[in-house]
Amino acid sequence: MAIEVTWLGHSTWWIETGEAKILLDPFIGDNPSAKVAPTSLNPTHILISHGHYDHLADAVEIARRSNATVISNYEIVTWLESKHEIQGCIGMNLGGKTRLPFGTVQFTPAVHSSSLPDGSYGGACGGFLFGFNAANGMATEDALPYNLYYTGDTALFSDLKLIARNGVDCLIIPIGDLYTMGPAESIEAIQMICPKLVLPTHYNTWPPIAQDVAAWVNAVHERTNARAIAPVVNRVLRLDGSV
Ligand code: NI
Ligand code: MN
């Protein structure tokens, strides 16, 4: 078994490992770069980093149909349960960790905002630090978990280094600018986080966040020790010990 990661466009990701099919920040139907129908997705888990529409647009429909476990902050989970009758969610808050069949998930701080589409308070925005069970994946030589850090929408801030202190195998970080950090700040973030592999997100969806991703890959290779890959929408990236 391995860990397979697929970019669905914007900041929506699909991660498969073992029995788990994890959908991160579902924004598909109204996402101009998406190439799948939201109705084709049947995740086991849906993770929502914050309340903005471009991170949870399709969450209600997919959660209802798939019965996936929704994991987000306490306020978003309460909103999904009370306004949309989604059952069995896991509500977290910053710094907390939950254990799931595929490993652990920590809800990590991010510097951003988090209102819900109807104007409700969306709680704190965050990111997710996954510790995938070694048995699920490529596992590191010493059977440590495989750590994948999805920062969510965020500015550059120095606690990224603290969050990543136990090691990050794969980092997913925004580069779009305007709403999040841009390419230059992301290089500084990668220097702090020191991942083995980095994937960019939250770019090229609309003209205001268009970026030259090939130039960004080159900058990562010149200025950090990470390997960068520009993802292609719907193309599966199979993570293994070599990256
Ligand atoms: Ni946002
Ligand atoms: Mn966003």
PDB file of C-alpha atoms and ligand atoms in Angstrom:
ATOM      1  CA  MET A   1       0.000   0.000   0.000  1.00  0.00           C
ATOM      2  CA  ALA A   2       1.044   3.527  -0.559  1.00  0.00           C
ATOM      3  CA  ILE A   3      -0.266   7.030  -0.247  1.00  0.00           C
ATOM      4  CA  GLU A   4      -1.758   8.486  -3.415  1.00  0.00           C
ATOM      5  CA  VAL A   5      -2.409  12.198  -3.665  1.00  0.00           C
ATOM      6  CA  THR A   6      -4.417  13.879  -6.412  1.00  0.00           C
ATOM      7  CA  TRP A   7      -4.990  17.600  -6.965  1.00  0.00           C
ATOM      8  CA  LEU A   8      -8.596  18.284  -7.937  1.00  0.00           C
ATOM      9  CA  GLY A   9      -7.866  21.973  -8.636  1.00  0.00           C
ATOM     10  CA  HIS A  10      -7.736  25.102  -6.469  1.00  0.00           C
ATOM     11  CA  SER A  11      -7.098  23.817  -2.925  1.00  0.00           C
ATOM     12  CA  THR A  12      -9.049  20.581  -3.191  1.00  0.00           C
ATOM     13  CA  TRP A  13      -7.074  17.361  -2.745  1.00  0.00           C
ATOM     14  CA  TRP A  14      -7.902  13.659  -2.736  1.00  0.00           C
ATOM     15  CA  ILE A  15      -5.696  11.379  -0.646  1.00  0.00           C
ATOM     16  CA  GLU A  16      -6.000   7.602  -0.684  1.00  0.00           C
ATOM     17  CA  THR A  17      -4.217   5.303   1.708  1.00  0.00           C
ATOM     18  CA  GLY A  18      -5.372   1.832   2.628  1.00  0.00           C
ATOM     19  CA  GLU A  19      -9.149   1.942   3.051  1.00  0.00           C
ATOM     20  CA  ALA A  20      -9.216   5.716   3.538  1.00  0.00           C
ATOM     21  CA  LYS A  21     -10.366   8.118   0.832  1.00  0.00           C
ATOM     22  CA  ILE A  22      -9.789  11.592   2.173  1.00  0.00           C
ATOM     23  CA  LEU A  23     -11.259  14.687   0.512  1.00  0.00           C
ATOM     24  CA  LEU A  24      -9.608  17.944   1.557  1.00  0.00           C
ATOM     25  CA  ASP A  25     -11.436  21.279   1.200  1.00  0.00           C
ATOM     26  CA  PRO A  26     -14.081  20.265  -1.355  1.00  0.00           C
ATOM     27  CA  PHE A  27     -14.602  23.037  -3.928  1.00  0.00           C
ATOM     28  CA  ILE A  28     -15.451  21.286  -7.160  1.00  0.00           C
ATOM     29  CA  GLY A  29     -18.765  22.208  -8.824  1.00  0.00           C
ATOM     30  CA  ASP A  30     -17.963  25.939  -9.063  1.00  0.00           C
ATOM     31  CA  ASN A  31     -14.198  25.433  -9.381  1.00  0.00           C
ATOM     32  CA  PRO A  32     -13.141  26.441 -12.907  1.00  0.00           C
ATOM     33  CA  SER A  33     -10.078  24.171 -12.763  1.00  0.00           C
ATOM     34  CA  ALA A  34     -11.877  21.029 -11.540  1.00  0.00           C
ATOM     35  CA  LYS A  35     -12.328  18.132 -13.929  1.00  0.00           C
ATOM     36  CA  VAL A  36     -14.523  15.814 -11.893  1.00  0.00           C
ATOM     37  CA  ALA A  37     -18.179  15.976 -10.954  1.00  0.00           C
ATOM     38  CA  PRO A  38     -18.662  16.281  -7.192  1.00  0.00           C
ATOM     39  CA  THR A  39     -21.303  13.549  -7.494  1.00  0.00           C
ATOM     40  CA  SER A  40     -18.591  11.102  -8.603  1.00  0.00           C
ATOM     41  CA  LEU A  41     -16.701  11.371  -5.315  1.00  0.00           C
ATOM     42  CA  ASN A  42     -17.304   8.954  -2.443  1.00  0.00           C
ATOM     43  CA  PRO A  43     -14.824   9.786   0.306  1.00  0.00           C
ATOM     44  CA  THR A  44     -14.622   8.138   3.709  1.00  0.00           C
ATOM     45  CA  HIS A  45     -13.448  11.417   5.307  1.00  0.00           C
ATOM     46  CA  ILE A  46     -13.958  15.086   4.404  1.00  0.00           C
ATOM     47  CA  LEU A  47     -11.608  17.613   6.006  1.00  0.00           C
ATOM     48  CA  ILE A  48     -12.433  21.324   5.942  1.00  0.00           C
ATOM     49  CA  SER A  49      -9.709  23.810   6.896  1.00  0.00           C
ATOM     50  CA  HIS A  50     -11.962  26.874   7.272  1.00  0.00           C
ATOM     51  CA  GLY A  51     -15.362  28.293   6.414  1.00  0.00           C
ATOM     52  CA  HIS A  52     -14.750  30.027   3.096  1.00  0.00           C
ATOM     53  CA  TYR A  53     -16.819  28.896   0.126  1.00  0.00           C
ATOM     54  CA  ASP A  54     -13.761  27.890  -1.905  1.00  0.00           C
ATOM     55  CA  HIS A  55     -13.028  25.239   0.773  1.00  0.00           C
ATOM     56  CA  LEU A  56     -16.421  23.731   1.577  1.00  0.00           C
ATOM     57  CA  ALA A  57     -18.741  24.443  -1.368  1.00  0.00           C
ATOM     58  CA  ASP A  58     -19.531  20.781  -2.059  1.00  0.00           C
ATOM     59  CA  ALA A  59     -19.082  19.444   1.476  1.00  0.00           C
ATOM     60  CA  VAL A  60     -22.774  19.180   2.368  1.00  0.00           C
ATOM     61  CA  GLU A  61     -23.833  17.307  -0.767  1.00  0.00           C
ATOM     62  CA  ILE A  62     -20.877  14.922  -0.676  1.00  0.00           C
ATOM     63  CA  ALA A  63     -21.148  14.284   3.064  1.00  0.00           C
ATOM     64  CA  ARG A  64     -24.868  13.509   2.843  1.00  0.00           C
ATOM     65  CA  ARG A  65     -24.465  11.108  -0.036  1.00  0.00           C
ATOM     66  CA  SER A  66     -21.270   9.357   1.025  1.00  0.00           C
ATOM     67  CA  ASN A  67     -21.770   9.332   4.806  1.00  0.00           C
ATOM     68  CA  ALA A  68     -18.156  10.432   5.091  1.00  0.00           C
ATOM     69  CA  THR A  69     -16.915  11.569   8.476  1.00  0.00           C
ATOM     70  CA  VAL A  70     -16.496  15.347   8.348  1.00  0.00           C
ATOM     71  CA  ILE A  71     -13.575  16.782  10.302  1.00  0.00           C
ATOM     72  CA  SER A  72     -13.235  20.506  10.839  1.00  0.00           C
ATOM     73  CA  ASN A  73     -13.227  23.069  13.589  1.00  0.00           C
ATOM     74  CA  TYR A  74     -15.940  23.035  16.263  1.00  0.00           C
ATOM     75  CA  GLU A  75     -17.897  25.957  14.781  1.00  0.00           C
ATOM     76  CA  ILE A  76     -18.032  24.594  11.220  1.00  0.00           C
ATOM     77  CA  VAL A  77     -19.005  21.145  12.485  1.00  0.00           C
ATOM     78  CA  THR A  78     -21.762  22.669  14.649  1.00  0.00           C
ATOM     79  CA  TRP A  79     -23.030  24.615  11.595  1.00  0.00           C
ATOM     80  CA  LEU A  80     -23.020  21.469   9.423  1.00  0.00           C
ATOM     81  CA  GLU A  81     -24.878  19.496  12.093  1.00  0.00           C
ATOM     82  CA  SER A  82     -27.465  22.136  13.015  1.00  0.00           C
ATOM     83  CA  LYS A  83     -28.116  23.788   9.631  1.00  0.00           C
ATOM     84  CA  HIS A  84     -27.455  20.906   7.242  1.00  0.00           C
ATOM     85  CA  GLU A  85     -28.167  17.822   9.367  1.00  0.00           C
ATOM     86  CA  ILE A  86     -24.797  16.240   8.731  1.00  0.00           C
ATOM     87  CA  GLN A  87     -24.195  13.523  11.328  1.00  0.00           C
ATOM     88  CA  GLY A  88     -21.117  12.066  12.957  1.00  0.00           C
ATOM     89  CA  CYS A  89     -18.727  14.977  12.467  1.00  0.00           C
ATOM     90  CA  ILE A  90     -15.547  15.471  14.454  1.00  0.00           C
ATOM     91  CA  GLY A  91     -15.156  19.037  15.727  1.00  0.00           C
ATOM     92  CA  MET A  92     -11.634  20.108  16.624  1.00  0.00           C
ATOM     93  CA  ASN A  93      -9.839  23.204  17.713  1.00  0.00           C
ATOM     94  CA  LEU A  94      -6.341  24.480  17.164  1.00  0.00           C
ATOM     95  CA  GLY A  95      -3.567  22.244  18.427  1.00  0.00           C
ATOM     96  CA  GLY A  96      -5.840  19.253  19.017  1.00  0.00           C
ATOM     97  CA  LYS A  97      -5.266  15.852  17.485  1.00  0.00           C
ATOM     98  CA  THR A  98      -7.652  13.054  16.616  1.00  0.00           C
ATOM     99  CA  ARG A  99      -6.861   9.421  15.882  1.00  0.00           C
ATOM    100  CA  LEU A 100      -8.500   7.902  12.817  1.00  0.00           C
ATOM    101  CA  PRO A 101      -8.147   4.491  11.136  1.00  0.00           C
ATOM    102  CA  PHE A 102      -5.438   5.823   8.791  1.00  0.00           C
ATOM    103  CA  GLY A 103      -3.417   7.672  11.406  1.00  0.00           C
ATOM    104  CA  THR A 104      -3.576  10.938  13.310  1.00  0.00           C
ATOM    105  CA  VAL A 105      -4.763  14.386  12.254  1.00  0.00           C
ATOM    106  CA  GLN A 106      -3.846  17.566  14.079  1.00  0.00           C
ATOM    107  CA  PHE A 107      -5.705  20.841  13.448  1.00  0.00           C
ATOM    108  CA  THR A 108      -2.918  23.382  13.098  1.00  0.00           C
ATOM    109  CA  PRO A 109      -2.965  27.195  13.295  1.00  0.00           C
ATOM    110  CA  ALA A 110      -3.066  29.286  10.137  1.00  0.00           C
ATOM    111  CA  VAL A 111      -3.107  33.049   9.698  1.00  0.00           C
ATOM    112  CA  HIS A 112      -6.260  33.748   7.684  1.00  0.00           C
ATOM    113  CA  SER A 113     -10.020  34.298   8.298  1.00  0.00           C
ATOM    114  CA  SER A 114     -12.986  31.923   8.417  1.00  0.00           C
ATOM    115  CA  SER A 115     -16.556  33.149   7.905  1.00  0.00           C
ATOM    116  CA  LEU A 116     -19.177  30.711   6.579  1.00  0.00           C
ATOM    117  CA  PRO A 117     -21.045  31.327   3.277  1.00  0.00           C
ATOM    118  CA  ASP A 118     -24.235  32.461   5.089  1.00  0.00           C
ATOM    119  CA  GLY A 119     -22.288  34.897   7.265  1.00  0.00           C
ATOM    120  CA  SER A 120     -22.150  32.618  10.328  1.00  0.00           C
ATOM    121  CA  TYR A 121     -19.023  32.670  12.460  1.00  0.00           C
ATOM    122  CA  GLY A 122     -16.665  30.029  11.120  1.00  0.00           C
ATOM    123  CA  GLY A 123     -14.303  29.677  14.066  1.00  0.00           C
ATOM    124  CA  ALA A 124     -10.565  29.635  13.631  1.00  0.00           C
ATOM    125  CA  CYS A 125      -9.048  28.835  10.274  1.00  0.00           C
ATOM    126  CA  GLY A 126      -6.443  26.121  10.257  1.00  0.00           C
ATOM    127  CA  GLY A 127      -4.562  23.434   8.446  1.00  0.00           C
ATOM    128  CA  PHE A 128      -4.067  19.702   8.960  1.00  0.00           C
ATOM    129  CA  LEU A 129      -0.968  17.791   9.934  1.00  0.00           C
ATOM    130  CA  PHE A 130      -1.458  14.121   9.089  1.00  0.00           C
ATOM    131  CA  GLY A 131       0.599  11.342  10.620  1.00  0.00           C
ATOM    132  CA  PHE A 132      -0.263   8.446   8.331  1.00  0.00           C
ATOM    133  CA  ASN A 133       0.269   5.021   9.838  1.00  0.00           C
ATOM    134  CA  ALA A 134       3.575   3.607   8.725  1.00  0.00           C
ATOM    135  CA  ALA A 135       1.789   0.380   7.866  1.00  0.00           C
ATOM    136  CA  ASN A 136      -0.282   2.275   5.319  1.00  0.00           C
ATOM    137  CA  GLY A 137       2.494   3.718   3.370  1.00  0.00           C
ATOM    138  CA  MET A 138       5.948   3.950   2.344  1.00  0.00           C
ATOM    139  CA  ALA A 139       6.908   4.323   5.735  1.00  0.00           C
ATOM    140  CA  THR A 140      10.122   5.692   6.653  1.00  0.00           C
ATOM    141  CA  GLU A 141      12.983   3.327   7.489  1.00  0.00           C
ATOM    142  CA  ASP A 142      12.253   3.410  11.194  1.00  0.00           C
ATOM    143  CA  ALA A 143       8.494   2.886  10.854  1.00  0.00           C
ATOM    144  CA  LEU A 144       7.652   6.423  11.842  1.00  0.00           C
ATOM    145  CA  PRO A 145       4.392   7.817  10.523  1.00  0.00           C
ATOM    146  CA  TYR A 146       4.450   9.579   7.147  1.00  0.00           C
ATOM    147  CA  ASN A 147       3.822  13.236   7.943  1.00  0.00           C
ATOM    148  CA  LEU A 148       1.852  15.266   5.408  1.00  0.00           C
ATOM    149  CA  TYR A 149       1.249  18.907   6.296  1.00  0.00           C
ATOM    150  CA  TYR A 150      -1.529  20.801   4.510  1.00  0.00           C
ATOM    151  CA  THR A 151      -1.155  24.352   5.779  1.00  0.00           C
ATOM    152  CA  GLY A 152      -4.544  25.567   4.532  1.00  0.00           C
ATOM    153  CA  ASP A 153      -4.927  29.186   3.482  1.00  0.00           C
ATOM    154  CA  THR A 154      -2.317  31.126   5.384  1.00  0.00           C
ATOM    155  CA  ALA A 155       0.150  33.957   5.433  1.00  0.00           C
ATOM    156  CA  LEU A 156       3.795  33.293   6.149  1.00  0.00           C
ATOM    157  CA  PHE A 157       4.260  33.111   9.922  1.00  0.00           C
ATOM    158  CA  SER A 158       7.123  31.847  12.042  1.00  0.00           C
ATOM    159  CA  ASP A 159       5.136  29.172  13.904  1.00  0.00           C
ATOM    160  CA  LEU A 160       5.149  27.104  10.711  1.00  0.00           C
ATOM    161  CA  LYS A 161       8.572  25.990  11.968  1.00  0.00           C
ATOM    162  CA  LEU A 162       7.117  24.987  15.331  1.00  0.00           C
ATOM    163  CA  ILE A 163       4.249  23.070  13.733  1.00  0.00           C
ATOM    164  CA  ALA A 164       6.701  21.172  11.519  1.00  0.00           C
ATOM    165  CA  ARG A 165       9.225  20.423  14.275  1.00  0.00           C
ATOM    166  CA  ASN A 166       8.718  16.637  14.201  1.00  0.00           C
ATOM    167  CA  GLY A 167       9.495  16.437  10.492  1.00  0.00           C
ATOM    168  CA  VAL A 168       7.384  16.827   7.375  1.00  0.00           C
ATOM    169  CA  ASP A 169       7.620  14.323   4.530  1.00  0.00           C
ATOM    170  CA  CYS A 170       5.177  16.106   2.221  1.00  0.00           C
ATOM    171  CA  LEU A 171       4.021  19.722   2.404  1.00  0.00           C
ATOM    172  CA  ILE A 172       1.048  21.215   0.549  1.00  0.00           C
ATOM    173  CA  ILE A 173       1.305  25.015   0.644  1.00  0.00           C
ATOM    174  CA  PRO A 174      -0.495  27.921  -1.055  1.00  0.00           C
ATOM    175  CA  ILE A 175       1.378  30.012  -3.633  1.00  0.00           C
ATOM    176  CA  GLY A 176      -1.433  32.032  -5.206  1.00  0.00           C
ATOM    177  CA  ASP A 177      -0.862  35.324  -3.369  1.00  0.00           C
ATOM    178  CA  LEU A 178      -3.666  37.879  -2.806  1.00  0.00           C
ATOM    179  CA  TYR A 179      -5.680  35.641  -0.421  1.00  0.00           C
ATOM    180  CA  THR A 180      -2.723  33.657   0.953  1.00  0.00           C
ATOM    181  CA  MET A 181       1.046  33.801   0.908  1.00  0.00           C
ATOM    182  CA  GLY A 182       2.541  34.104  -2.565  1.00  0.00           C
ATOM    183  CA  PRO A 183       5.436  32.275  -4.225  1.00  0.00           C
ATOM    184  CA  ALA A 184       8.199  34.301  -2.526  1.00  0.00           C
ATOM    185  CA  GLU A 185       6.790  33.790   0.979  1.00  0.00           C
ATOM    186  CA  SER A 186       6.207  30.107   0.243  1.00  0.00           C
ATOM    187  CA  ILE A 187       9.946  29.675  -0.381  1.00  0.00           C
ATOM    188  CA  GLU A 188      10.638  31.158   3.064  1.00  0.00           C
ATOM    189  CA  ALA A 189       8.001  28.846   4.553  1.00  0.00           C
ATOM    190  CA  ILE A 190       9.616  25.812   2.895  1.00  0.00           C
ATOM    191  CA  GLN A 191      12.978  26.893   4.360  1.00  0.00           C
ATOM    192  CA  MET A 192      11.357  26.850   7.819  1.00  0.00           C
ATOM    193  CA  ILE A 193       9.374  23.631   7.405  1.00  0.00           C
ATOM    194  CA  CYS A 194      12.103  21.634   5.609  1.00  0.00           C
ATOM    195  CA  PRO A 195       9.840  19.070   3.898  1.00  0.00           C
ATOM    196  CA  LYS A 196      11.211  16.323   1.668  1.00  0.00           C
ATOM    197  CA  LEU A 197       8.538  17.008  -0.967  1.00  0.00           C
ATOM    198  CA  VAL A 198       6.405  20.106  -1.555  1.00  0.00           C
ATOM    199  CA  LEU A 199       3.271  20.532  -3.650  1.00  0.00           C
ATOM    200  CA  PRO A 200       1.776  23.968  -4.417  1.00  0.00           C
ATOM    201  CA  THR A 201      -1.917  24.760  -4.005  1.00  0.00           C
ATOM    202  CA  HIS A 202      -4.473  27.613  -4.177  1.00  0.00           C
ATOM    203  CA  TYR A 203      -3.224  29.065  -7.483  1.00  0.00           C
ATOM    204  CA  ASN A 204      -4.292  29.413 -11.153  1.00  0.00           C
ATOM    205  CA  THR A 205      -7.985  29.048 -10.303  1.00  0.00           C
ATOM    206  CA  TRP A 206      -8.758  32.625 -11.388  1.00  0.00           C
ATOM    207  CA  PRO A 207      -6.582  35.383 -12.929  1.00  0.00           C
ATOM    208  CA  PRO A 208      -5.885  37.197  -9.615  1.00  0.00           C
ATOM    209  CA  ILE A 209      -4.093  34.109  -8.247  1.00  0.00           C
ATOM    210  CA  ALA A 210      -2.390  33.020 -11.490  1.00  0.00           C
ATOM    211  CA  GLN A 211       1.252  32.023 -10.917  1.00  0.00           C
ATOM    212  CA  ASP A 212       4.169  30.713 -12.958  1.00  0.00           C
ATOM    213  CA  VAL A 213       4.417  27.315 -11.318  1.00  0.00           C
ATOM    214  CA  ALA A 214       7.453  26.198 -13.366  1.00  0.00           C
ATOM    215  CA  ALA A 215       9.381  29.219 -12.062  1.00  0.00           C
ATOM    216  CA  TRP A 216       8.234  28.360  -8.545  1.00  0.00           C
ATOM    217  CA  VAL A 217       9.498  24.757  -8.907  1.00  0.00           C
ATOM    218  CA  ASN A 218      12.881  26.109 -10.023  1.00  0.00           C
ATOM    219  CA  ALA A 219      13.010  28.517  -7.090  1.00  0.00           C
ATOM    220  CA  VAL A 220      12.261  25.707  -4.638  1.00  0.00           C
ATOM    221  CA  HIS A 221      15.066  23.609  -6.124  1.00  0.00           C
ATOM    222  CA  GLU A 222      17.521  26.520  -6.059  1.00  0.00           C
ATOM    223  CA  ARG A 223      16.749  27.824  -2.598  1.00  0.00           C
ATOM    224  CA  THR A 224      15.604  24.866  -0.489  1.00  0.00           C
ATOM    225  CA  ASN A 225      16.434  21.177  -0.029  1.00  0.00           C
ATOM    226  CA  ALA A 226      12.909  20.091  -0.922  1.00  0.00           C
ATOM    227  CA  ARG A 227      11.787  18.412  -4.107  1.00  0.00           C
ATOM    228  CA  ALA A 228       8.910  20.324  -5.691  1.00  0.00           C
ATOM    229  CA  ILE A 229       6.326  18.882  -8.045  1.00  0.00           C
ATOM    230  CA  ALA A 230       3.777  20.966  -9.969  1.00  0.00           C
ATOM    231  CA  PRO A 231       0.624  18.862  -9.746  1.00  0.00           C
ATOM    232  CA  VAL A 232      -1.636  18.259 -12.724  1.00  0.00           C
ATOM    233  CA  VAL A 233      -5.370  18.262 -12.034  1.00  0.00           C
ATOM    234  CA  ASN A 234      -6.667  14.696 -11.676  1.00  0.00           C
ATOM    235  CA  ARG A 235      -3.223  13.102 -12.087  1.00  0.00           C
ATOM    236  CA  VAL A 236      -2.413  10.726  -9.234  1.00  0.00           C
ATOM    237  CA  LEU A 237       0.891  11.290  -7.437  1.00  0.00           C
ATOM    238  CA  ARG A 238       2.100   8.142  -5.783  1.00  0.00           C
ATOM    239  CA  LEU A 239       4.207   9.077  -2.793  1.00  0.00           C
ATOM    240  CA  ASP A 240       6.975   6.680  -1.975  1.00  0.00           C
ATOM    241  CA  GLY A 241      10.171   6.684   0.014  1.00  0.00           C
ATOM    242  CA  SER A 242      12.099   8.306  -2.837  1.00  0.00           C
ATOM    243  CA  VAL A 243      10.341  11.648  -2.550  1.00  0.00           C
TER     244      VAL A 243
HETATM  245 NI    NI B   1      -9.890  31.243   2.669  1.00  0.00          NI
HETATM  246 MN    MN B   2      -9.191  29.959  -0.071  1.00  0.00          MN
END
